[in-house]
Amino acid sequence: MMIDHPFDATPVRVAPYCRVSTDDDDQINSLENQISYYTDLISRRSNWTMVDMYVDEGITGTNTKKRKDFKRLIDDAYAGKIDLILTKEVSRFARNTVDTLSYTRVLKTVGVGVFFLNDNIDTRQEDGEFRLTIMASVAQEESRKTSSRVKWGMKRQMERGYVFANTIFGFDKVKGSGKITINEEEAKIVRLIFHKFVHEGKGSLTIAKDLIEEGIPLAEHKRMKRWSATAITRILRNEKYVGDLLQKKTYVPDFLEHKSVKNKGQEEKVFIRDHHEGIVSRDIWNQAQAELERRGVDCDDKSRYSNAYWCSGKIFCGVCGSSCVVRTKYLKDKEKYQAWRCKEVSAYGALSGCSNGQINIKALESCIQFAVRQTEISESFIADLHDDIKKVQNESISQDSKRIQGTLNNILKKKEKLLDAFFDDTISKEEMNAMRNKYDIEICDIQRSINQIDEKNRMLSTLNRNLAGLYNKIKIILSQNVPTTEVYSQIVEKIIMYPTNDLDIYLKYIAEPICIHYESAGRGKNYKTNCTLLSNKEKAKVNNGINYIR
């Protein structure tokens, strides 16, 4: 039952928040009941006005990142549109203690309260946060237990052959049964891919190009938006096409984040041979796997090239928005030529529909060096940087000490109040013990932080002695004539490449990009690149009115 407040006559702008965690019919009915309940409740209080009804369907409460209406609710509260948020219980608001407390605290600073109806907790009251901490911790622990039970149940179902994958190209999933059947239209394409790879000796990229040129359709699957080398390789690697079933290829390490990562042995996988009717024969399947091994093909091995070049992952095509890759070729005189090129153009050529060109790797380094020089970093800047580093190091440790000591004092006070709350029958013995254990763990963590600060203090004295040397190194780096890619990798945020020999270079800590036009000439040791800054008018002229991604 709702607690009456002394300011009942004051107009209150109220915002109910409803959430159900699945799309089941029972849950949808529950959602409709919640909406009806809030509407009736608000209508019976003359001073209450409903701002809006905020509803999230079929979304878990352990993480707030994907809850669109929850985010809208918080934004409206920050904007001053809401005075009071109503929600059924702590577990409906969030099953993550950190999220629950952080949001309610920030909302309180802007004058917005949260009332948890079933738990009878109002954050506007003095003991609201204390009681909320207990209930949120209990809700989070219950969520952890539920996650463990669900994982255990899913593992048992996997062992019995239940297929959890939602969409598999070449198969249809029989709703509610966990079984898959062959989709003959898509199966023809799967057999064609295996034939081209095994019998014709074609590579994944060549097969993808063939399918695009032949106009063979690809259904809108979650991981396959278009035919690509990666899509082909995944099909060739998928054991389901021979009739086997391997599950738990990914797992969720943190029940709060719900983020799946590749299972590299952290959890036991579940494999069933001859689980269902296959699309290709085992002989063809075995030949394909042997050929993949011989060629060293791995569709998930993204780390091999990620650090090969200083600007990997930082260059993007200004026409189609794709990332750029390095392509190497050898000229007639055996001279090595390397250039950055749009990934789509590199893979599919004219089929990509992108018109971008490429930039020589040497020309790019010259352009970056030119851009860095345009920042006009002066001696005074370097001197200020030297002072700031010294100041920040000292302030950081001082602030850490005060913050940690304040946190420790707050925890000790809360721990002292636990016994009083127990004797006042505010909490049960189980809740008191649970919170006491929680506080003891936090105190141990704080002690470790204190030890780390002591170590920082020892390191600080050494750092201050080394700052003079750092000061000289900064001057050398910024005044050098030879490009240093190690430095560029740290200061360059991203680069956008256009087909008109234009580059937009974004440096870290500088809001606006440095826009340049470059012209290159010569070869080998005589290769030179001339760069000029582009104004807005010049950019429009060079682009000939084409609306590139700027």
Coordinates of C-alpha atoms in Angstrom, one line a residue:
M1 CA 0.0 0.0 0.0
M2 CA 1.3 3.4 -0.9
I3 CA 2.6 5.7 1.8
D4 CA 0.8 9.0 2.1
H5 CA 3.1 12.1 2.0
P6 CA 2.5 15.4 3.6
F7 CA 2.5 17.2 0.2
D8 CA -0.5 15.3 -1.3
A9 CA -2.1 18.6 -2.5
T10 CA 1.1 19.5 -4.5
P11 CA 0.7 18.6 -8.2
V12 CA 2.9 15.7 -9.1
R13 CA 3.9 14.6 -12.6
V14 CA 4.0 10.8 -12.5
A15 CA 5.7 8.4 -14.9
P16 CA 5.0 4.6 -14.5
Y17 CA 7.6 2.2 -15.8
C18 CA 6.5 -1.3 -16.9
R19 CA 8.7 -4.2 -18.1
V20 CA 8.3 -7.9 -18.8
S21 CA 11.3 -10.0 -19.6
T22 CA 9.9 -12.4 -22.3
D23 CA 7.4 -12.2 -25.1
D24 CA 5.2 -15.1 -23.8
D25 CA 1.5 -14.6 -23.8
D26 CA 1.4 -14.8 -20.0
Q27 CA 3.9 -12.0 -19.7
I28 CA 2.1 -9.9 -22.2
N29 CA -1.0 -10.3 -20.1
S30 CA 1.0 -9.3 -17.1
L31 CA 2.1 -6.2 -18.9
E32 CA -1.4 -5.2 -19.8
N33 CA -2.4 -5.7 -16.2
Q34 CA 0.4 -3.4 -15.0
I35 CA -0.6 -0.7 -17.4
S36 CA -4.3 -1.0 -16.3
Y37 CA -3.2 -0.9 -12.6
Y38 CA -1.0 2.3 -13.0
T39 CA -3.7 4.1 -15.0
D40 CA -6.3 3.4 -12.4
L41 CA -3.9 4.3 -9.5
I42 CA -3.0 7.6 -11.0
S43 CA -6.6 8.5 -11.9
R44 CA -7.6 8.1 -8.2
R45 CA -5.2 10.7 -7.0
S46 CA -6.4 14.2 -7.9
N47 CA -3.0 15.8 -7.6
W48 CA -1.3 13.3 -9.9
T49 CA -0.8 13.7 -13.6
M50 CA 0.5 11.0 -15.9
V51 CA 3.4 12.2 -18.0
D52 CA 3.5 9.1 -20.2
M53 CA 3.5 5.3 -19.9
Y54 CA 7.1 3.9 -20.3
V55 CA 7.0 0.2 -21.4
D56 CA 9.8 -2.3 -22.4
E57 CA 8.7 -5.7 -23.7
G58 CA 10.7 -8.9 -23.8
I59 CA 13.9 -7.3 -22.5
T60 CA 16.0 -8.4 -19.5
G61 CA 16.4 -6.2 -16.5
T62 CA 20.0 -7.1 -15.7
N63 CA 21.4 -4.5 -18.0
T64 CA 19.9 -1.1 -18.9
K65 CA 21.7 -0.6 -22.2
K66 CA 19.1 -2.2 -24.5
R67 CA 15.9 -0.8 -22.8
K68 CA 14.8 1.9 -25.1
D69 CA 11.8 3.2 -23.0
F70 CA 13.9 3.0 -19.8
K71 CA 16.4 5.4 -21.5
R72 CA 13.6 7.6 -22.6
L73 CA 12.2 7.7 -19.1
I74 CA 15.6 8.8 -17.6
D75 CA 16.1 11.4 -20.4
D76 CA 12.6 12.9 -19.6
A77 CA 13.4 12.9 -15.9
Y78 CA 16.7 14.8 -16.5
A79 CA 14.8 17.2 -18.7
G80 CA 12.6 18.1 -15.8
K81 CA 9.4 16.6 -17.1
I82 CA 8.9 14.1 -14.3
D83 CA 8.5 14.4 -10.5
L84 CA 7.9 10.7 -9.5
I85 CA 8.6 7.4 -11.2
L86 CA 6.4 4.4 -10.3
T87 CA 7.6 0.8 -10.8
K88 CA 6.2 -2.5 -9.6
E89 CA 9.3 -3.7 -7.7
V90 CA 13.1 -3.4 -7.6
S91 CA 13.5 -6.3 -10.0
R92 CA 11.3 -4.6 -12.6
F93 CA 13.5 -1.5 -12.5
A94 CA 16.8 -3.3 -12.7
R95 CA 18.3 -6.5 -11.3
N96 CA 21.7 -4.9 -11.3
T97 CA 22.5 -3.3 -7.9
V98 CA 24.9 -0.8 -9.4
D99 CA 22.4 0.4 -12.0
T100 CA 19.6 0.6 -9.5
L101 CA 21.5 2.7 -7.0
S102 CA 23.3 4.9 -9.5
Y103 CA 20.1 5.8 -11.3
T104 CA 18.0 6.5 -8.2
R105 CA 20.8 8.6 -6.7
V106 CA 21.2 10.7 -9.8
L107 CA 17.4 11.1 -10.2
K108 CA 17.3 12.3 -6.6
T109 CA 19.8 15.0 -7.3
V110 CA 17.4 16.4 -10.0
G111 CA 14.4 16.2 -7.7
V112 CA 12.9 13.0 -9.1
G113 CA 11.9 10.2 -6.7
V114 CA 11.3 6.5 -7.5
F115 CA 8.5 4.5 -5.7
F116 CA 8.8 0.7 -5.8
L117 CA 5.2 -0.3 -5.1
N118 CA 5.5 -4.0 -4.1
D119 CA 8.6 -3.4 -2.0
N120 CA 7.1 -0.2 -0.4
I121 CA 10.3 1.8 -1.0
D122 CA 10.3 5.5 -1.7
T123 CA 13.7 7.0 -2.5
R124 CA 12.4 10.4 -1.3
Q125 CA 12.3 9.1 2.3
E126 CA 15.4 9.1 4.5
D127 CA 15.8 5.3 4.8
G128 CA 14.8 4.8 1.1
E129 CA 18.4 4.2 -0.2
F130 CA 19.3 1.9 2.7
R131 CA 16.3 -0.3 2.2
L132 CA 16.8 -0.1 -1.6
T133 CA 20.4 -1.3 -1.3
I134 CA 19.2 -4.5 0.5
M135 CA 16.4 -5.2 -1.9
A136 CA 18.5 -4.5 -5.0
S137 CA 21.3 -6.8 -3.8
V138 CA 18.7 -9.6 -3.2
A139 CA 17.2 -9.0 -6.7
Q140 CA 20.7 -9.2 -8.2
E141 CA 21.5 -12.4 -6.4
E142 CA 18.2 -13.9 -7.5
S143 CA 19.0 -13.0 -11.1
R144 CA 22.4 -14.7 -10.8
K145 CA 20.7 -17.9 -9.4
T146 CA 18.1 -17.7 -12.2
S147 CA 20.9 -17.3 -14.8
S148 CA 22.7 -20.4 -13.4
R149 CA 19.4 -22.4 -13.5
V150 CA 18.7 -21.4 -17.1
K151 CA 22.2 -22.3 -18.2
W152 CA 22.0 -25.6 -16.5
G153 CA 18.6 -26.3 -18.1
M154 CA 19.8 -25.3 -21.6
K155 CA 22.8 -27.6 -21.3
R156 CA 20.6 -30.5 -20.5
Q157 CA 18.4 -29.7 -23.5
M158 CA 21.4 -29.4 -25.7
E159 CA 22.5 -32.9 -24.6
R160 CA 19.1 -34.2 -25.6
G161 CA 19.6 -32.6 -29.1
Y162 CA 17.5 -29.4 -28.8
V163 CA 18.7 -26.9 -31.4
F164 CA 18.9 -23.3 -29.9
A165 CA 20.1 -21.5 -33.1
N166 CA 17.3 -19.2 -34.4
T167 CA 18.2 -19.2 -38.1
I168 CA 20.5 -21.5 -40.0
F169 CA 20.9 -21.0 -43.8
G170 CA 19.7 -24.2 -45.5
F171 CA 17.5 -25.3 -42.7
D172 CA 14.1 -24.4 -41.2
K173 CA 13.5 -24.6 -37.5
V174 CA 10.3 -26.3 -36.4
K175 CA 8.8 -23.8 -33.9
G176 CA 8.8 -25.0 -30.3
S177 CA 10.4 -28.4 -31.0
G178 CA 14.1 -27.6 -31.1
K179 CA 14.3 -29.6 -34.4
I180 CA 15.5 -28.5 -37.8
T181 CA 14.5 -29.6 -41.3
I182 CA 16.1 -29.1 -44.7
N183 CA 15.0 -26.0 -46.7
E184 CA 15.5 -27.4 -50.2
E185 CA 15.8 -24.1 -52.0
E186 CA 18.6 -22.9 -49.7
A187 CA 20.1 -26.4 -49.5
K188 CA 20.8 -26.2 -53.3
I189 CA 23.0 -23.2 -52.7
V190 CA 24.8 -24.9 -49.8
R191 CA 25.6 -27.9 -52.1
L192 CA 26.7 -25.5 -54.8
I193 CA 29.1 -23.8 -52.4
F194 CA 30.7 -27.1 -51.3
H195 CA 31.0 -28.2 -55.0
K196 CA 32.7 -25.0 -56.1
F197 CA 35.1 -25.2 -53.1
V198 CA 35.9 -29.0 -53.2
H199 CA 35.6 -29.9 -56.9
E200 CA 36.3 -26.6 -58.7
G201 CA 39.0 -25.5 -56.2
K202 CA 37.7 -22.0 -55.9
G203 CA 38.3 -19.8 -52.8
S204 CA 35.7 -18.3 -50.5
L205 CA 36.0 -14.8 -52.1
T206 CA 35.7 -16.2 -55.6
I207 CA 32.6 -18.2 -54.7
A208 CA 31.0 -15.1 -53.1
K209 CA 31.7 -13.1 -56.3
D210 CA 30.2 -16.0 -58.4
L211 CA 27.0 -16.0 -56.3
I212 CA 26.6 -12.2 -56.6
E213 CA 27.2 -12.2 -60.3
E214 CA 24.7 -15.1 -60.8
G215 CA 22.1 -13.2 -58.8
I216 CA 21.7 -16.0 -56.3
P217 CA 19.7 -14.6 -53.3
L218 CA 20.7 -14.7 -49.7
A219 CA 18.0 -14.6 -47.0
E220 CA 18.4 -11.9 -44.4
H221 CA 20.0 -13.9 -41.7
K222 CA 21.5 -12.4 -38.5
R223 CA 25.1 -12.9 -39.4
M224 CA 24.8 -13.0 -43.2
K225 CA 23.6 -9.7 -44.8
R226 CA 25.3 -10.4 -48.2
W227 CA 27.6 -13.0 -49.8
S228 CA 31.1 -12.5 -48.7
A229 CA 34.2 -14.6 -48.1
T230 CA 33.4 -14.8 -44.4
A231 CA 29.8 -16.0 -45.1
I232 CA 31.1 -18.7 -47.4
T233 CA 33.7 -19.9 -45.0
R234 CA 31.2 -20.1 -42.1
I235 CA 29.0 -22.3 -44.3
L236 CA 32.0 -24.5 -45.1
R237 CA 32.9 -24.8 -41.4
N238 CA 29.3 -25.4 -40.1
E239 CA 29.0 -29.0 -39.0
K240 CA 25.2 -28.9 -39.3
Y241 CA 25.5 -29.3 -43.1
V242 CA 26.8 -32.8 -42.6
G243 CA 24.2 -33.7 -40.0
D244 CA 26.2 -33.1 -36.9
L245 CA 25.4 -30.7 -34.1
L246 CA 27.9 -28.7 -32.0
Q247 CA 26.5 -26.2 -29.5
K248 CA 27.9 -23.8 -26.9
K249 CA 30.3 -22.3 -29.5
T250 CA 29.8 -19.1 -27.5
Y251 CA 29.0 -18.4 -23.9
V252 CA 28.1 -15.5 -21.6
P253 CA 30.8 -14.9 -19.0
D254 CA 28.8 -12.2 -17.1
F255 CA 25.1 -12.6 -16.4
L256 CA 24.8 -8.9 -15.9
E257 CA 26.2 -7.9 -19.3
H258 CA 24.5 -10.7 -21.4
K259 CA 27.4 -10.4 -23.9
S260 CA 28.3 -13.6 -25.8
V261 CA 32.0 -14.4 -26.5
K262 CA 33.6 -17.2 -28.4
N263 CA 34.0 -20.4 -26.3
K264 CA 37.7 -21.3 -26.5
G265 CA 37.5 -24.0 -23.9
Q266 CA 36.2 -22.0 -21.0
E267 CA 33.0 -24.1 -21.0
E268 CA 32.4 -27.6 -22.3
K269 CA 30.8 -27.8 -25.7
V270 CA 28.0 -30.3 -26.6
F271 CA 28.6 -32.4 -29.8
I272 CA 26.1 -34.9 -31.3
R273 CA 27.1 -36.9 -34.4
D274 CA 24.4 -37.7 -37.0
H275 CA 21.9 -35.5 -35.1
H276 CA 19.8 -34.7 -38.2
E277 CA 19.6 -35.3 -42.0
G278 CA 22.6 -33.5 -43.6
I279 CA 22.7 -31.4 -46.7
V280 CA 26.1 -32.7 -48.0
S281 CA 27.7 -36.1 -47.7
R282 CA 30.3 -36.9 -45.1
D283 CA 32.8 -37.5 -47.8
I284 CA 32.3 -34.0 -49.3
W285 CA 32.3 -32.5 -45.8
N286 CA 35.7 -34.2 -44.9
Q287 CA 37.3 -33.1 -48.1
A288 CA 36.2 -29.5 -47.5
Q289 CA 37.6 -29.5 -43.9
A290 CA 40.9 -30.9 -45.2
E291 CA 41.1 -28.3 -47.9
L292 CA 40.3 -25.5 -45.4
E293 CA 43.1 -26.7 -43.1
R294 CA 45.5 -27.0 -46.1
R295 CA 44.7 -23.4 -47.1
G296 CA 44.8 -22.1 -43.5
V297 CA 41.3 -20.6 -43.8
D298 CA 39.7 -19.4 -40.5
C299 CA 36.6 -17.1 -40.8
D300 CA 37.0 -16.0 -37.1
D301 CA 40.7 -15.3 -37.0
K302 CA 40.6 -11.5 -37.0
S303 CA 43.7 -10.9 -34.8
R304 CA 46.2 -11.9 -37.4
Y305 CA 46.1 -8.6 -39.2
S306 CA 44.7 -6.3 -36.5
N307 CA 48.1 -5.0 -35.4
A308 CA 50.1 -5.4 -38.7
Y309 CA 49.8 -1.7 -39.5
W310 CA 49.8 1.3 -37.3
C311 CA 46.5 2.6 -38.6
S312 CA 44.6 -0.7 -38.8
G313 CA 40.9 -0.1 -38.1
K314 CA 41.3 3.7 -38.4
I315 CA 40.9 4.3 -42.1
F316 CA 37.4 4.5 -43.7
C317 CA 36.0 4.9 -47.2
G318 CA 34.4 8.3 -47.7
V319 CA 32.0 6.9 -50.4
C320 CA 30.5 3.8 -48.8
G321 CA 31.7 4.0 -45.2
S322 CA 33.5 0.6 -45.2
S323 CA 36.8 0.2 -43.5
C324 CA 40.0 0.2 -45.6
V325 CA 42.6 -2.6 -46.0
V326 CA 46.2 -2.8 -47.2
R327 CA 46.8 -4.4 -50.5
T328 CA 50.3 -5.3 -51.6
K329 CA 51.6 -5.9 -55.1
Y330 CA 55.0 -6.1 -56.8
L331 CA 55.8 -3.9 -59.8
K332 CA 57.7 -5.0 -62.9
D333 CA 61.1 -4.1 -61.3
K334 CA 60.0 -6.2 -58.3
E335 CA 59.6 -3.1 -56.2
K336 CA 57.0 -3.6 -53.4
Y337 CA 53.9 -1.4 -53.6
Q338 CA 51.5 -1.1 -50.7
A339 CA 48.3 1.0 -50.6
W340 CA 45.2 1.4 -48.5
R341 CA 41.9 0.6 -50.4
C342 CA 38.2 0.4 -49.6
K343 CA 37.5 -3.2 -48.3
E344 CA 34.4 -3.5 -50.5
V345 CA 36.3 -2.4 -53.7
S346 CA 39.2 -4.6 -52.9
A347 CA 37.0 -7.7 -52.5
Y348 CA 34.3 -7.2 -55.2
G349 CA 35.6 -4.5 -57.6
A350 CA 32.9 -3.0 -59.7
L351 CA 30.3 -5.3 -58.1
S352 CA 30.7 -3.3 -54.8
G353 CA 29.2 -0.2 -56.3
C354 CA 31.9 1.9 -54.6
S355 CA 34.0 4.3 -56.7
N356 CA 36.8 5.0 -54.3
G357 CA 40.5 4.7 -55.2
Q358 CA 43.5 4.1 -53.0
I359 CA 46.3 5.8 -51.2
N360 CA 50.0 4.7 -51.2
I361 CA 51.1 3.8 -47.7
K362 CA 54.1 6.2 -48.0
A363 CA 51.8 9.0 -49.1
L364 CA 49.5 8.4 -46.1
E365 CA 52.4 8.8 -43.7
S366 CA 53.5 12.0 -45.3
C367 CA 49.9 13.3 -45.0
I368 CA 49.7 12.4 -41.3
Q369 CA 53.0 14.2 -40.7
F370 CA 51.7 17.3 -42.6
A371 CA 48.5 17.2 -40.5
V372 CA 50.4 17.0 -37.2
R373 CA 52.4 20.0 -38.1
Q374 CA 49.2 22.0 -38.7
T375 CA 48.4 21.8 -35.0
E376 CA 51.0 24.5 -34.3
I377 CA 52.1 23.0 -31.0
S378 CA 54.3 25.5 -29.4
E379 CA 57.0 25.5 -26.7
S380 CA 54.5 26.9 -24.2
F381 CA 52.2 24.0 -24.9
I382 CA 54.9 21.5 -24.2
A383 CA 55.8 23.4 -21.0
D384 CA 52.1 23.4 -19.9
L385 CA 51.9 19.7 -20.7
H386 CA 54.9 19.1 -18.5
D387 CA 53.3 21.0 -15.6
D388 CA 49.9 19.4 -16.2
I389 CA 51.3 15.8 -16.0
K390 CA 53.0 16.6 -12.7
K391 CA 49.9 18.3 -11.3
V392 CA 47.4 15.6 -12.4
Q393 CA 49.5 12.8 -11.0
N394 CA 49.6 14.5 -7.6
E395 CA 46.0 15.5 -7.6
S396 CA 44.8 12.1 -8.8
I397 CA 46.4 10.3 -5.8
S398 CA 45.2 13.0 -3.4
Q399 CA 41.6 12.6 -4.7
D400 CA 41.8 8.9 -4.7
S401 CA 42.8 8.9 -1.0
K402 CA 39.9 11.2 0.0
R403 CA 37.4 9.2 -2.1
I404 CA 38.4 5.8 -0.8
Q405 CA 38.5 7.1 2.8
G406 CA 35.0 8.5 2.4
T407 CA 33.7 5.3 0.9
L408 CA 35.2 3.3 3.8
N409 CA 33.5 5.6 6.3
N410 CA 30.2 5.2 4.6
I411 CA 30.4 1.4 4.6
L412 CA 31.3 1.3 8.3
K413 CA 28.3 3.5 9.1
K414 CA 26.0 1.3 7.1
K415 CA 27.4 -1.8 8.8
E416 CA 26.7 -0.2 12.2
K417 CA 23.0 0.5 11.2
L418 CA 22.4 -3.2 10.2
L419 CA 21.9 -4.4 13.7
D420 CA 19.5 -1.5 14.5
A421 CA 17.5 -2.3 11.4
F422 CA 17.3 -6.0 12.5
F423 CA 16.0 -5.1 16.0
D424 CA 13.5 -2.7 14.5
D425 CA 12.2 -5.5 12.3
T426 CA 13.0 -3.5 9.2
I427 CA 15.0 -6.4 7.8
S428 CA 15.2 -10.1 8.4
K429 CA 18.2 -11.9 9.9
E430 CA 19.0 -13.4 6.5
E431 CA 19.0 -9.9 4.9
M432 CA 21.2 -8.6 7.7
N433 CA 23.7 -11.4 7.2
A434 CA 23.7 -11.0 3.5
M435 CA 24.4 -7.3 3.7
R436 CA 27.1 -7.8 6.4
N437 CA 28.9 -10.2 4.1
K438 CA 28.6 -7.8 1.3
Y439 CA 30.1 -4.9 3.3
D440 CA 32.9 -7.1 4.5
I441 CA 33.9 -7.9 0.9
E442 CA 33.7 -4.2 0.1
I443 CA 36.0 -3.4 3.0
C444 CA 38.5 -5.9 1.8
D445 CA 38.4 -4.4 -1.7
I446 CA 39.0 -0.9 -0.2
Q447 CA 42.0 -2.2 1.7
R448 CA 43.5 -3.4 -1.5
S449 CA 42.9 0.1 -3.0
I450 CA 44.7 1.7 -0.1
N451 CA 47.6 -0.6 -0.8
Q452 CA 47.6 0.4 -4.4
I453 CA 47.7 4.1 -3.5
D454 CA 50.7 3.5 -1.3
E455 CA 52.3 1.9 -4.4
K456 CA 51.3 4.9 -6.5
N457 CA 53.0 7.3 -4.0
R458 CA 56.2 5.4 -4.4
M459 CA 56.0 5.4 -8.2
L460 CA 55.1 9.2 -8.2
S461 CA 58.5 10.1 -6.7
T462 CA 60.2 8.1 -9.5
L463 CA 58.0 9.7 -12.2
N464 CA 58.7 13.2 -11.1
R465 CA 62.4 12.5 -11.4
N466 CA 61.8 11.3 -15.0
L467 CA 59.6 14.2 -16.1
A468 CA 62.6 16.2 -17.3
G469 CA 63.5 13.4 -19.7
L470 CA 59.9 13.1 -20.9
Y471 CA 59.8 16.9 -21.6
N472 CA 62.8 16.5 -24.0
K473 CA 61.3 13.5 -25.7
I474 CA 58.0 15.4 -26.4
K475 CA 60.0 18.2 -28.1
I476 CA 61.9 15.8 -30.2
I477 CA 58.8 13.9 -31.4
L478 CA 56.8 17.0 -32.3
S479 CA 59.7 18.6 -34.2
Q480 CA 60.9 15.5 -36.1
N481 CA 61.3 15.3 -39.9
V482 CA 61.0 11.6 -40.2
P483 CA 57.5 10.1 -39.8
T484 CA 57.1 8.0 -36.6
T485 CA 54.2 5.6 -37.0
E486 CA 54.4 4.5 -33.3
V487 CA 53.5 8.1 -32.4
Y488 CA 50.8 8.4 -35.1
S489 CA 49.1 5.3 -33.9
Q490 CA 48.5 7.1 -30.5
I491 CA 47.4 10.5 -31.7
V492 CA 45.3 9.6 -34.8
E493 CA 41.6 8.9 -34.1
K494 CA 40.5 8.1 -37.6
I495 CA 41.0 8.9 -41.3
I496 CA 38.4 9.2 -44.0
M497 CA 39.6 8.7 -47.6
Y498 CA 38.0 10.2 -50.7
P499 CA 38.4 9.4 -54.4
T500 CA 39.6 12.9 -55.1
N501 CA 42.9 12.6 -53.2
D502 CA 41.3 14.1 -50.2
L503 CA 41.7 13.0 -46.6
D504 CA 39.9 14.1 -43.4
I505 CA 42.3 13.4 -40.5
Y506 CA 40.9 13.3 -37.0
L507 CA 43.5 13.7 -34.3
K508 CA 42.7 12.8 -30.7
Y509 CA 41.8 15.8 -28.4
I510 CA 41.1 18.0 -31.5
A511 CA 37.4 18.5 -32.3
E512 CA 37.6 19.4 -36.0
P513 CA 39.3 17.2 -38.7
I514 CA 42.3 18.5 -40.6
C515 CA 41.2 18.3 -44.3
I516 CA 44.0 18.0 -46.8
H517 CA 44.5 17.4 -50.5
Y518 CA 47.6 15.5 -51.7
E519 CA 49.5 14.9 -54.9
S520 CA 52.2 12.2 -55.2
A521 CA 54.9 11.6 -57.8
G522 CA 58.0 9.5 -58.4
R523 CA 58.9 6.0 -57.2
G524 CA 61.1 4.3 -54.7
K525 CA 63.5 6.7 -53.0
N526 CA 62.3 9.6 -55.2
Y527 CA 58.7 9.2 -54.1
K528 CA 57.3 12.5 -52.8
T529 CA 53.9 13.7 -51.6
N530 CA 52.8 17.3 -51.6
C531 CA 50.0 18.3 -49.2
T532 CA 47.8 21.3 -49.0
L533 CA 45.0 22.3 -46.5
L534 CA 41.5 22.3 -47.9
S535 CA 39.0 25.0 -47.0
N536 CA 35.2 24.3 -47.1
K537 CA 34.9 25.9 -50.6
E538 CA 37.8 23.9 -51.9
K539 CA 36.3 20.7 -50.5
A540 CA 33.0 21.4 -52.3
K541 CA 34.9 22.1 -55.5
V542 CA 37.1 19.0 -55.4
N543 CA 34.2 16.8 -54.6
N544 CA 32.3 18.1 -57.7
G545 CA 29.1 18.3 -55.7
I546 CA 29.1 14.6 -54.7
N547 CA 27.7 14.0 -51.2
Y548 CA 30.5 12.0 -49.7
I549 CA 30.6 10.9 -46.1
R550 CA 32.2 14.0 -44.4

